[in-house]
Amino acid sequence: MHRYTPDPPAHAPPPSQIASTSGGWGANDRPGAYGSSYTSGSDSGKTPRELEVERREAAVRMREEALQRREADLAYLKPNWPKFRPMVYHDIDKDIPESGRWLVKRVYGSWWLALITYIVNCVAGFSCLVTKAEQGGSQFGVALIVMAVGIPVSFVFWYRPLYQGVKLDRSLSFFFYFFNFACHLAIMALFAVGVPGWGGSGVIITIAQLGNNVGSGVICAIATGLLIFQCVYGLWQIKAATAYYRSKGLSVDQARNEAITGVAKTQVGRDLAAEALKSQVAGRV
């Protein structure tokens, strides 16, 4: 007589499968034990303070690297200006918001006016040298140096900051523009006076040259007119830029924060931030 043994349910997995799906836990096993032993092994010998500092530094580095990659992707555009030797990207219609396009075009025209003024003033200084005017040599020498330096410096130090300020609504760039453009206008005003030997073929030089050589006097008169017009037109542009700056809600506090952020992106700034973070964590632990 055979003893009846019920068959196991069809849906029940075999014991080997149960052991494999359970992870083969033994007497000392529990969920998460593998991860815990791995973490403790990798961080052995470090204090909680050191682990916290490393974690925060890694998070800061990851954020900085992500920000730098994003800025690099957005910032790089193929240079297209000047046409004969492209060095920078410059496209007012595509790069500048419509609300500020008029201002950038005005100041761009002011830069071209400055370029023409530098050249004409240098030609006037050369005419003083040729006609043997008082201190004609130093007059032409200073005018030549100012022209060679002033043209690229004016583009980089006051036109370009305004371009970037309008493009990105960056308060600090506007402050660079205001300061550097004011210095440029001060030089133009000094040249318009026309002190002999100072490089500017202004009023005093023009009056003297009209009595010495009419042709040179006419060239100096043209230079004087351009210098005076540059000052008047420049003051108008500062007024327009100030009105635009205020209409965008930009402020001195925002410029200060942008300056701090810029310093923080440098290697020195990152080192100082890391030291400050370590001191802060050490004070809490």
PDB file of C-alpha atoms in Angstrom:
ATOM      1  CA  MET A   1       0.000   0.000   0.000  1.00  0.00           C
ATOM      2  CA  HIS A   2       1.496   3.233  -1.195  1.00  0.00           C
ATOM      3  CA  ARG A   3       1.492   6.440   0.916  1.00  0.00           C
ATOM      4  CA  TYR A   4      -0.009   9.433  -0.917  1.00  0.00           C
ATOM      5  CA  THR A   5       2.345  12.378  -1.290  1.00  0.00           C
ATOM      6  CA  PRO A   6       0.770  15.552  -2.706  1.00  0.00           C
ATOM      7  CA  ASP A   7       2.546  17.142  -5.666  1.00  0.00           C
ATOM      8  CA  PRO A   8       4.000  20.649  -5.149  1.00  0.00           C
ATOM      9  CA  PRO A   9       2.021  23.467  -6.703  1.00  0.00           C
ATOM     10  CA  ALA A  10       2.857  24.097 -10.327  1.00  0.00           C
ATOM     11  CA  HIS A  11       3.550  27.784  -9.701  1.00  0.00           C
ATOM     12  CA  ALA A  12       6.007  27.288  -6.782  1.00  0.00           C
ATOM     13  CA  PRO A  13       9.682  27.815  -7.825  1.00  0.00           C
ATOM     14  CA  PRO A  14      12.230  25.153  -6.928  1.00  0.00           C
ATOM     15  CA  PRO A  15      14.320  25.681  -3.796  1.00  0.00           C
ATOM     16  CA  SER A  16      17.444  26.490  -5.853  1.00  0.00           C
ATOM     17  CA  GLN A  17      15.627  29.346  -7.598  1.00  0.00           C
ATOM     18  CA  ILE A  18      14.385  30.677  -4.254  1.00  0.00           C
ATOM     19  CA  ALA A  19      17.944  30.720  -2.962  1.00  0.00           C
ATOM     20  CA  SER A  20      19.221  32.483  -6.061  1.00  0.00           C
ATOM     21  CA  THR A  21      16.496  35.155  -6.044  1.00  0.00           C
ATOM     22  CA  SER A  22      16.983  35.845  -2.354  1.00  0.00           C
ATOM     23  CA  GLY A  23      20.621  36.669  -3.029  1.00  0.00           C
ATOM     24  CA  GLY A  24      21.856  33.639  -1.116  1.00  0.00           C
ATOM     25  CA  TRP A  25      21.535  35.331   2.277  1.00  0.00           C
ATOM     26  CA  GLY A  26      23.210  33.448   4.996  1.00  0.00           C
ATOM     27  CA  ALA A  27      23.034  33.822   8.697  1.00  0.00           C
ATOM     28  CA  ASN A  28      24.985  37.046   8.630  1.00  0.00           C
ATOM     29  CA  ASP A  29      23.558  38.474   5.412  1.00  0.00           C
ATOM     30  CA  ARG A  30      21.010  41.264   5.088  1.00  0.00           C
ATOM     31  CA  PRO A  31      19.879  43.615   2.382  1.00  0.00           C
ATOM     32  CA  GLY A  32      22.410  46.363   1.673  1.00  0.00           C
ATOM     33  CA  ALA A  33      25.272  44.598   3.443  1.00  0.00           C
ATOM     34  CA  TYR A  34      27.391  44.534   0.266  1.00  0.00           C
ATOM     35  CA  GLY A  35      27.030  48.261  -0.365  1.00  0.00           C
ATOM     36  CA  SER A  36      27.735  49.094   3.272  1.00  0.00           C
ATOM     37  CA  SER A  37      30.917  47.063   3.400  1.00  0.00           C
ATOM     38  CA  TYR A  38      32.090  48.638   0.089  1.00  0.00           C
ATOM     39  CA  THR A  39      31.523  52.181   1.279  1.00  0.00           C
ATOM     40  CA  SER A  40      33.195  51.639   4.615  1.00  0.00           C
ATOM     41  CA  GLY A  41      36.136  50.005   2.863  1.00  0.00           C
ATOM     42  CA  SER A  42      36.633  52.907   0.432  1.00  0.00           C
ATOM     43  CA  ASP A  43      36.471  55.562   3.157  1.00  0.00           C
ATOM     44  CA  SER A  44      38.512  53.730   5.789  1.00  0.00           C
ATOM     45  CA  GLY A  45      40.906  55.890   7.760  1.00  0.00           C
ATOM     46  CA  LYS A  46      39.056  59.200   7.147  1.00  0.00           C
ATOM     47  CA  THR A  47      37.261  61.268   9.723  1.00  0.00           C
ATOM     48  CA  PRO A  48      33.669  62.427   9.197  1.00  0.00           C
ATOM     49  CA  ARG A  49      34.939  65.983   8.780  1.00  0.00           C
ATOM     50  CA  GLU A  50      37.278  64.984   5.941  1.00  0.00           C
ATOM     51  CA  LEU A  51      34.528  63.018   4.228  1.00  0.00           C
ATOM     52  CA  GLU A  52      32.159  65.989   4.436  1.00  0.00           C
ATOM     53  CA  VAL A  53      34.776  68.372   3.022  1.00  0.00           C
ATOM     54  CA  GLU A  54      35.558  66.016   0.139  1.00  0.00           C
ATOM     55  CA  ARG A  55      31.878  65.564  -0.648  1.00  0.00           C
ATOM     56  CA  ARG A  56      31.242  69.307  -0.782  1.00  0.00           C
ATOM     57  CA  GLU A  57      34.373  70.004  -2.817  1.00  0.00           C
ATOM     58  CA  ALA A  58      33.360  67.346  -5.338  1.00  0.00           C
ATOM     59  CA  ALA A  59      29.887  68.859  -5.624  1.00  0.00           C
ATOM     60  CA  VAL A  60      31.352  72.340  -6.181  1.00  0.00           C
ATOM     61  CA  ARG A  61      33.740  71.029  -8.842  1.00  0.00           C
ATOM     62  CA  MET A  62      30.926  69.261 -10.669  1.00  0.00           C
ATOM     63  CA  ARG A  63      28.791  72.416 -10.712  1.00  0.00           C
ATOM     64  CA  GLU A  64      31.711  74.544 -11.931  1.00  0.00           C
ATOM     65  CA  GLU A  65      32.610  72.091 -14.693  1.00  0.00           C
ATOM     66  CA  ALA A  66      29.003  71.905 -15.866  1.00  0.00           C
ATOM     67  CA  LEU A  67      28.748  75.703 -15.888  1.00  0.00           C
ATOM     68  CA  GLN A  68      32.028  76.066 -17.787  1.00  0.00           C
ATOM     69  CA  ARG A  69      30.920  73.539 -20.405  1.00  0.00           C
ATOM     70  CA  ARG A  70      27.613  75.341 -20.867  1.00  0.00           C
ATOM     71  CA  GLU A  71      29.290  78.732 -21.158  1.00  0.00           C
ATOM     72  CA  ALA A  72      31.826  77.369 -23.639  1.00  0.00           C
ATOM     73  CA  ASP A  73      29.061  75.918 -25.806  1.00  0.00           C
ATOM     74  CA  LEU A  74      27.164  79.206 -25.785  1.00  0.00           C
ATOM     75  CA  ALA A  75      30.107  81.568 -25.986  1.00  0.00           C
ATOM     76  CA  TYR A  76      32.037  80.189 -28.956  1.00  0.00           C
ATOM     77  CA  LEU A  77      31.078  81.755 -32.250  1.00  0.00           C
ATOM     78  CA  LYS A  78      33.304  81.931 -35.297  1.00  0.00           C
ATOM     79  CA  PRO A  79      35.110  85.301 -35.528  1.00  0.00           C
ATOM     80  CA  ASN A  80      33.815  87.495 -38.357  1.00  0.00           C
ATOM     81  CA  TRP A  81      35.165  90.981 -37.528  1.00  0.00           C
ATOM     82  CA  PRO A  82      37.055  92.800 -38.933  1.00  0.00           C
ATOM     83  CA  LYS A  83      36.515  91.419 -42.411  1.00  0.00           C
ATOM     84  CA  PHE A  84      40.163  91.582 -43.487  1.00  0.00           C
ATOM     85  CA  ARG A  85      41.401  89.793 -40.333  1.00  0.00           C
ATOM     86  CA  PRO A  86      38.556  88.242 -38.276  1.00  0.00           C
ATOM     87  CA  MET A  87      39.389  88.218 -34.572  1.00  0.00           C
ATOM     88  CA  VAL A  88      36.028  88.522 -32.766  1.00  0.00           C
ATOM     89  CA  TYR A  89      32.412  87.653 -33.436  1.00  0.00           C
ATOM     90  CA  HIS A  90      30.362  90.782 -34.083  1.00  0.00           C
ATOM     91  CA  ASP A  91      26.773  90.812 -35.365  1.00  0.00           C
ATOM     92  CA  ILE A  92      24.474  93.422 -33.866  1.00  0.00           C
ATOM     93  CA  ASP A  93      21.311  92.244 -35.638  1.00  0.00           C
ATOM     94  CA  LYS A  94      21.697  88.601 -34.541  1.00  0.00           C
ATOM     95  CA  ASP A  95      23.515  89.018 -31.232  1.00  0.00           C
ATOM     96  CA  ILE A  96      21.792  91.984 -29.599  1.00  0.00           C
ATOM     97  CA  PRO A  97      18.173  92.003 -28.338  1.00  0.00           C
ATOM     98  CA  GLU A  98      15.899  94.272 -30.323  1.00  0.00           C
ATOM     99  CA  SER A  99      15.265  96.516 -27.312  1.00  0.00           C
ATOM    100  CA  GLY A 100      18.948  97.479 -27.089  1.00  0.00           C
ATOM    101  CA  ARG A 101      19.963  97.295 -30.736  1.00  0.00           C
ATOM    102  CA  TRP A 102      19.552 101.025 -31.294  1.00  0.00           C
ATOM    103  CA  LEU A 103      21.969 101.841 -28.465  1.00  0.00           C
ATOM    104  CA  VAL A 104      24.672  99.445 -29.662  1.00  0.00           C
ATOM    105  CA  LYS A 105      24.413 100.810 -33.204  1.00  0.00           C
ATOM    106  CA  ARG A 106      24.814 104.358 -31.910  1.00  0.00           C
ATOM    107  CA  VAL A 107      27.884 103.522 -29.860  1.00  0.00           C
ATOM    108  CA  TYR A 108      29.286 101.496 -32.751  1.00  0.00           C
ATOM    109  CA  GLY A 109      28.942 104.626 -34.877  1.00  0.00           C
ATOM    110  CA  SER A 110      30.690 106.560 -32.118  1.00  0.00           C
ATOM    111  CA  TRP A 111      33.597 104.108 -32.312  1.00  0.00           C
ATOM    112  CA  TRP A 112      33.895 104.633 -36.071  1.00  0.00           C
ATOM    113  CA  LEU A 113      33.812 108.369 -35.464  1.00  0.00           C
ATOM    114  CA  ALA A 114      36.628 107.957 -32.932  1.00  0.00           C
ATOM    115  CA  LEU A 115      38.654 105.971 -35.476  1.00  0.00           C
ATOM    116  CA  ILE A 116      38.254 108.706 -38.107  1.00  0.00           C
ATOM    117  CA  THR A 117      39.079 111.388 -35.536  1.00  0.00           C
ATOM    118  CA  TYR A 118      42.290 109.617 -34.507  1.00  0.00           C
ATOM    119  CA  ILE A 119      43.404 109.331 -38.141  1.00  0.00           C
ATOM    120  CA  VAL A 120      42.577 112.939 -39.103  1.00  0.00           C
ATOM    121  CA  ASN A 121      44.257 114.239 -35.954  1.00  0.00           C
ATOM    122  CA  CYS A 122      47.390 112.242 -36.837  1.00  0.00           C
ATOM    123  CA  VAL A 123      47.369 113.670 -40.379  1.00  0.00           C
ATOM    124  CA  ALA A 124      47.017 117.168 -38.920  1.00  0.00           C
ATOM    125  CA  GLY A 125      49.975 116.473 -36.636  1.00  0.00           C
ATOM    126  CA  PHE A 126      52.006 115.353 -39.648  1.00  0.00           C
ATOM    127  CA  SER A 127      51.142 118.605 -41.430  1.00  0.00           C
ATOM    128  CA  CYS A 128      52.473 120.480 -38.405  1.00  0.00           C
ATOM    129  CA  LEU A 129      55.713 118.522 -38.667  1.00  0.00           C
ATOM    130  CA  VAL A 130      56.087 119.209 -42.403  1.00  0.00           C
ATOM    131  CA  THR A 131      55.355 122.935 -42.069  1.00  0.00           C
ATOM    132  CA  LYS A 132      57.791 123.231 -39.144  1.00  0.00           C
ATOM    133  CA  ALA A 133      55.168 124.359 -36.659  1.00  0.00           C
ATOM    134  CA  GLU A 134      56.011 124.935 -33.009  1.00  0.00           C
ATOM    135  CA  GLN A 135      56.881 121.542 -31.461  1.00  0.00           C
ATOM    136  CA  GLY A 136      55.737 119.874 -34.679  1.00  0.00           C
ATOM    137  CA  GLY A 137      57.845 116.758 -34.049  1.00  0.00           C
ATOM    138  CA  SER A 138      56.402 115.977 -30.645  1.00  0.00           C
ATOM    139  CA  GLN A 139      52.957 116.969 -31.920  1.00  0.00           C
ATOM    140  CA  PHE A 140      53.060 114.333 -34.642  1.00  0.00           C
ATOM    141  CA  GLY A 141      54.796 111.715 -32.464  1.00  0.00           C
ATOM    142  CA  VAL A 142      52.187 111.854 -29.712  1.00  0.00           C
ATOM    143  CA  ALA A 143      49.334 111.899 -32.247  1.00  0.00           C
ATOM    144  CA  LEU A 144      50.766 108.811 -33.971  1.00  0.00           C
ATOM    145  CA  ILE A 145      51.132 106.878 -30.713  1.00  0.00           C
ATOM    146  CA  VAL A 146      47.648 107.833 -29.536  1.00  0.00           C
ATOM    147  CA  MET A 147      46.164 106.736 -32.859  1.00  0.00           C
ATOM    148  CA  ALA A 148      47.992 103.378 -32.861  1.00  0.00           C
ATOM    149  CA  VAL A 149      46.964 102.620 -29.278  1.00  0.00           C
ATOM    150  CA  GLY A 150      43.608 104.378 -29.132  1.00  0.00           C
ATOM    151  CA  ILE A 151      41.865 102.602 -32.009  1.00  0.00           C
ATOM    152  CA  PRO A 152      42.140  99.007 -30.680  1.00  0.00           C
ATOM    153  CA  VAL A 153      41.876 100.080 -27.031  1.00  0.00           C
ATOM    154  CA  SER A 154      38.662 102.006 -27.669  1.00  0.00           C
ATOM    155  CA  PHE A 155      37.075  98.961 -29.309  1.00  0.00           C
ATOM    156  CA  VAL A 156      38.113  96.565 -26.543  1.00  0.00           C
ATOM    157  CA  PHE A 157      37.666  98.757 -23.478  1.00  0.00           C
ATOM    158  CA  TRP A 158      34.505 100.742 -24.118  1.00  0.00           C
ATOM    159  CA  TYR A 159      32.637  99.568 -27.210  1.00  0.00           C
ATOM    160  CA  ARG A 160      32.926  95.843 -26.520  1.00  0.00           C
ATOM    161  CA  PRO A 161      31.836  96.112 -22.851  1.00  0.00           C
ATOM    162  CA  LEU A 162      28.684  97.943 -23.928  1.00  0.00           C
ATOM    163  CA  TYR A 163      28.053  95.291 -26.590  1.00  0.00           C
ATOM    164  CA  GLN A 164      28.323  92.514 -23.994  1.00  0.00           C
ATOM    165  CA  GLY A 165      26.367  94.491 -21.409  1.00  0.00           C
ATOM    166  CA  VAL A 166      23.365  94.923 -23.703  1.00  0.00           C
ATOM    167  CA  LYS A 167      23.639  91.363 -24.997  1.00  0.00           C
ATOM    168  CA  LEU A 168      23.717  89.700 -21.569  1.00  0.00           C
ATOM    169  CA  ASP A 169      22.121  92.399 -19.354  1.00  0.00           C
ATOM    170  CA  ARG A 170      25.396  92.479 -17.447  1.00  0.00           C
ATOM    171  CA  SER A 171      25.638  95.420 -15.066  1.00  0.00           C
ATOM    172  CA  LEU A 172      29.408  95.186 -14.622  1.00  0.00           C
ATOM    173  CA  SER A 173      29.992  95.566 -18.373  1.00  0.00           C
ATOM    174  CA  PHE A 174      28.048  98.830 -18.337  1.00  0.00           C
ATOM    175  CA  PHE A 175      30.307 100.145 -15.579  1.00  0.00           C
ATOM    176  CA  PHE A 176      33.376  99.289 -17.670  1.00  0.00           C
ATOM    177  CA  TYR A 177      31.826 101.167 -20.570  1.00  0.00           C
ATOM    178  CA  PHE A 178      30.948 104.255 -18.519  1.00  0.00           C
ATOM    179  CA  PHE A 179      34.415 104.555 -16.975  1.00  0.00           C
ATOM    180  CA  ASN A 180      36.472 103.835 -20.093  1.00  0.00           C
ATOM    181  CA  PHE A 181      34.316 105.928 -22.415  1.00  0.00           C
ATOM    182  CA  ALA A 182      34.529 108.857 -19.997  1.00  0.00           C
ATOM    183  CA  CYS A 183      38.346 108.578 -20.108  1.00  0.00           C
ATOM    184  CA  HIS A 184      38.186 108.542 -23.904  1.00  0.00           C
ATOM    185  CA  LEU A 185      36.073 111.712 -23.957  1.00  0.00           C
ATOM    186  CA  ALA A 186      38.480 113.403 -21.542  1.00  0.00           C
ATOM    187  CA  ILE A 187      41.356 112.734 -23.968  1.00  0.00           C
ATOM    188  CA  MET A 188      39.269 114.057 -26.868  1.00  0.00           C
ATOM    189  CA  ALA A 189      38.495 117.222 -24.907  1.00  0.00           C
ATOM    190  CA  LEU A 190      42.187 117.721 -24.126  1.00  0.00           C
ATOM    191  CA  PHE A 191      43.071 117.268 -27.786  1.00  0.00           C
ATOM    192  CA  ALA A 192      40.354 119.726 -28.792  1.00  0.00           C
ATOM    193  CA  VAL A 193      42.125 122.450 -26.797  1.00  0.00           C
ATOM    194  CA  GLY A 194      45.221 121.932 -28.945  1.00  0.00           C
ATOM    195  CA  VAL A 195      48.138 122.492 -26.569  1.00  0.00           C
ATOM    196  CA  PRO A 196      51.354 122.455 -28.690  1.00  0.00           C
ATOM    197  CA  GLY A 197      53.299 119.228 -28.313  1.00  0.00           C
ATOM    198  CA  TRP A 198      50.471 117.315 -26.632  1.00  0.00           C
ATOM    199  CA  GLY A 199      49.304 115.545 -29.794  1.00  0.00           C
ATOM    200  CA  GLY A 200      45.945 117.211 -30.313  1.00  0.00           C
ATOM    201  CA  SER A 201      45.509 119.512 -33.304  1.00  0.00           C
ATOM    202  CA  GLY A 202      42.821 121.542 -31.578  1.00  0.00           C
ATOM    203  CA  VAL A 203      41.877 125.196 -31.326  1.00  0.00           C
ATOM    204  CA  ILE A 204      45.271 126.641 -30.324  1.00  0.00           C
ATOM    205  CA  ILE A 205      47.175 124.695 -33.000  1.00  0.00           C
ATOM    206  CA  THR A 206      44.563 125.546 -35.637  1.00  0.00           C
ATOM    207  CA  ILE A 207      44.776 129.294 -35.006  1.00  0.00           C
ATOM    208  CA  ALA A 208      48.575 129.168 -35.144  1.00  0.00           C
ATOM    209  CA  GLN A 209      48.643 127.084 -38.334  1.00  0.00           C
ATOM    210  CA  LEU A 210      46.169 129.288 -40.196  1.00  0.00           C
ATOM    211  CA  GLY A 211      48.738 132.062 -39.879  1.00  0.00           C
ATOM    212  CA  ASN A 212      51.663 129.773 -40.710  1.00  0.00           C
ATOM    213  CA  ASN A 213      50.291 127.549 -43.496  1.00  0.00           C
ATOM    214  CA  VAL A 214      46.713 127.697 -44.758  1.00  0.00           C
ATOM    215  CA  GLY A 215      46.604 124.091 -45.959  1.00  0.00           C
ATOM    216  CA  SER A 216      47.829 122.755 -42.631  1.00  0.00           C
ATOM    217  CA  GLY A 217      45.484 125.135 -40.829  1.00  0.00           C
ATOM    218  CA  VAL A 218      42.483 123.749 -42.730  1.00  0.00           C
ATOM    219  CA  ILE A 219      43.429 120.168 -41.850  1.00  0.00           C
ATOM    220  CA  CYS A 220      43.841 121.162 -38.198  1.00  0.00           C
ATOM    221  CA  ALA A 221      40.447 122.905 -38.310  1.00  0.00           C
ATOM    222  CA  ILE A 222      38.824 119.687 -39.566  1.00  0.00           C
ATOM    223  CA  ALA A 223      40.517 117.745 -36.777  1.00  0.00           C
ATOM    224  CA  THR A 224      39.308 120.309 -34.236  1.00  0.00           C
ATOM    225  CA  GLY A 225      35.731 119.999 -35.475  1.00  0.00           C
ATOM    226  CA  LEU A 226      35.871 116.208 -35.224  1.00  0.00           C
ATOM    227  CA  LEU A 227      37.331 116.349 -31.718  1.00  0.00           C
ATOM    228  CA  ILE A 228      34.631 118.719 -30.484  1.00  0.00           C
ATOM    229  CA  PHE A 229      31.863 116.723 -32.167  1.00  0.00           C
ATOM    230  CA  GLN A 230      33.242 113.519 -30.634  1.00  0.00           C
ATOM    231  CA  CYS A 231      32.916 115.034 -27.153  1.00  0.00           C
ATOM    232  CA  VAL A 232      29.360 116.306 -27.697  1.00  0.00           C
ATOM    233  CA  TYR A 233      28.167 113.122 -29.384  1.00  0.00           C
ATOM    234  CA  GLY A 234      29.840 111.009 -26.694  1.00  0.00           C
ATOM    235  CA  LEU A 235      28.045 112.807 -23.878  1.00  0.00           C
ATOM    236  CA  TRP A 236      24.766 112.119 -25.670  1.00  0.00           C
ATOM    237  CA  GLN A 237      25.654 108.416 -25.852  1.00  0.00           C
ATOM    238  CA  ILE A 238      26.453 108.283 -22.133  1.00  0.00           C
ATOM    239  CA  LYS A 239      23.046 109.797 -21.412  1.00  0.00           C
ATOM    240  CA  ALA A 240      21.325 107.250 -23.676  1.00  0.00           C
ATOM    241  CA  ALA A 241      23.262 104.334 -22.161  1.00  0.00           C
ATOM    242  CA  THR A 242      22.385 105.498 -18.641  1.00  0.00           C
ATOM    243  CA  ALA A 243      18.685 105.632 -19.526  1.00  0.00           C
ATOM    244  CA  TYR A 244      18.831 102.131 -21.015  1.00  0.00           C
ATOM    245  CA  TYR A 245      20.749 100.831 -17.993  1.00  0.00           C
ATOM    246  CA  ARG A 246      18.077 102.094 -15.618  1.00  0.00           C
ATOM    247  CA  SER A 247      15.219 100.839 -17.791  1.00  0.00           C
ATOM    248  CA  LYS A 248      16.592  97.293 -17.478  1.00  0.00           C
ATOM    249  CA  GLY A 249      16.590  97.453 -13.678  1.00  0.00           C
ATOM    250  CA  LEU A 250      20.359  96.966 -13.432  1.00  0.00           C
ATOM    251  CA  SER A 251      22.101  98.176 -10.287  1.00  0.00           C
ATOM    252  CA  VAL A 252      25.407  98.628  -8.491  1.00  0.00           C
ATOM    253  CA  ASP A 253      24.657  95.610  -6.277  1.00  0.00           C
ATOM    254  CA  GLN A 254      24.263  93.435  -9.343  1.00  0.00           C
ATOM    255  CA  ALA A 255      27.599  94.680 -10.696  1.00  0.00           C
ATOM    256  CA  ARG A 256      29.233  93.849  -7.355  1.00  0.00           C
ATOM    257  CA  ASN A 257      27.798  90.327  -7.404  1.00  0.00           C
ATOM    258  CA  GLU A 258      28.982  89.818 -10.984  1.00  0.00           C
ATOM    259  CA  ALA A 259      32.473  90.926  -9.990  1.00  0.00           C
ATOM    260  CA  ILE A 260      32.514  88.475  -7.073  1.00  0.00           C
ATOM    261  CA  THR A 261      31.288  85.676  -9.338  1.00  0.00           C
ATOM    262  CA  GLY A 262      33.999  86.478 -11.864  1.00  0.00           C
ATOM    263  CA  VAL A 263      36.704  86.302  -9.208  1.00  0.00           C
ATOM    264  CA  ALA A 264      35.256  83.036  -7.874  1.00  0.00           C
ATOM    265  CA  LYS A 265      35.695  81.425 -11.299  1.00  0.00           C
ATOM    266  CA  THR A 266      39.448  82.024 -11.285  1.00  0.00           C
ATOM    267  CA  GLN A 267      41.893  79.532  -9.783  1.00  0.00           C
ATOM    268  CA  VAL A 268      42.681  81.911  -6.924  1.00  0.00           C
ATOM    269  CA  GLY A 269      38.988  82.321  -6.201  1.00  0.00           C
ATOM    270  CA  ARG A 270      38.418  78.569  -6.181  1.00  0.00           C
ATOM    271  CA  ASP A 271      41.319  78.061  -3.791  1.00  0.00           C
ATOM    272  CA  LEU A 272      39.976  80.703  -1.419  1.00  0.00           C
ATOM    273  CA  ALA A 273      36.482  79.203  -1.594  1.00  0.00           C
ATOM    274  CA  ALA A 274      37.847  75.737  -0.799  1.00  0.00           C
ATOM    275  CA  GLU A 275      39.746  77.047   2.222  1.00  0.00           C
ATOM    276  CA  ALA A 276      36.670  78.902   3.449  1.00  0.00           C
ATOM    277  CA  LEU A 277      34.575  75.754   3.031  1.00  0.00           C
ATOM    278  CA  LYS A 278      37.074  73.691   5.009  1.00  0.00           C
ATOM    279  CA  SER A 279      37.096  76.243   7.817  1.00  0.00           C
ATOM    280  CA  GLN A 280      33.310  76.326   7.904  1.00  0.00           C
ATOM    281  CA  VAL A 281      33.001  72.542   8.073  1.00  0.00           C
ATOM    282  CA  ALA A 282      35.740  72.333  10.704  1.00  0.00           C
ATOM    283  CA  GLY A 283      33.872  74.821  12.861  1.00  0.00           C
ATOM    284  CA  ARG A 284      30.669  72.806  12.690  1.00  0.00           C
ATOM    285  CA  VAL A 285      32.161  69.364  13.399  1.00  0.00           C
TER     286      VAL A 285
END
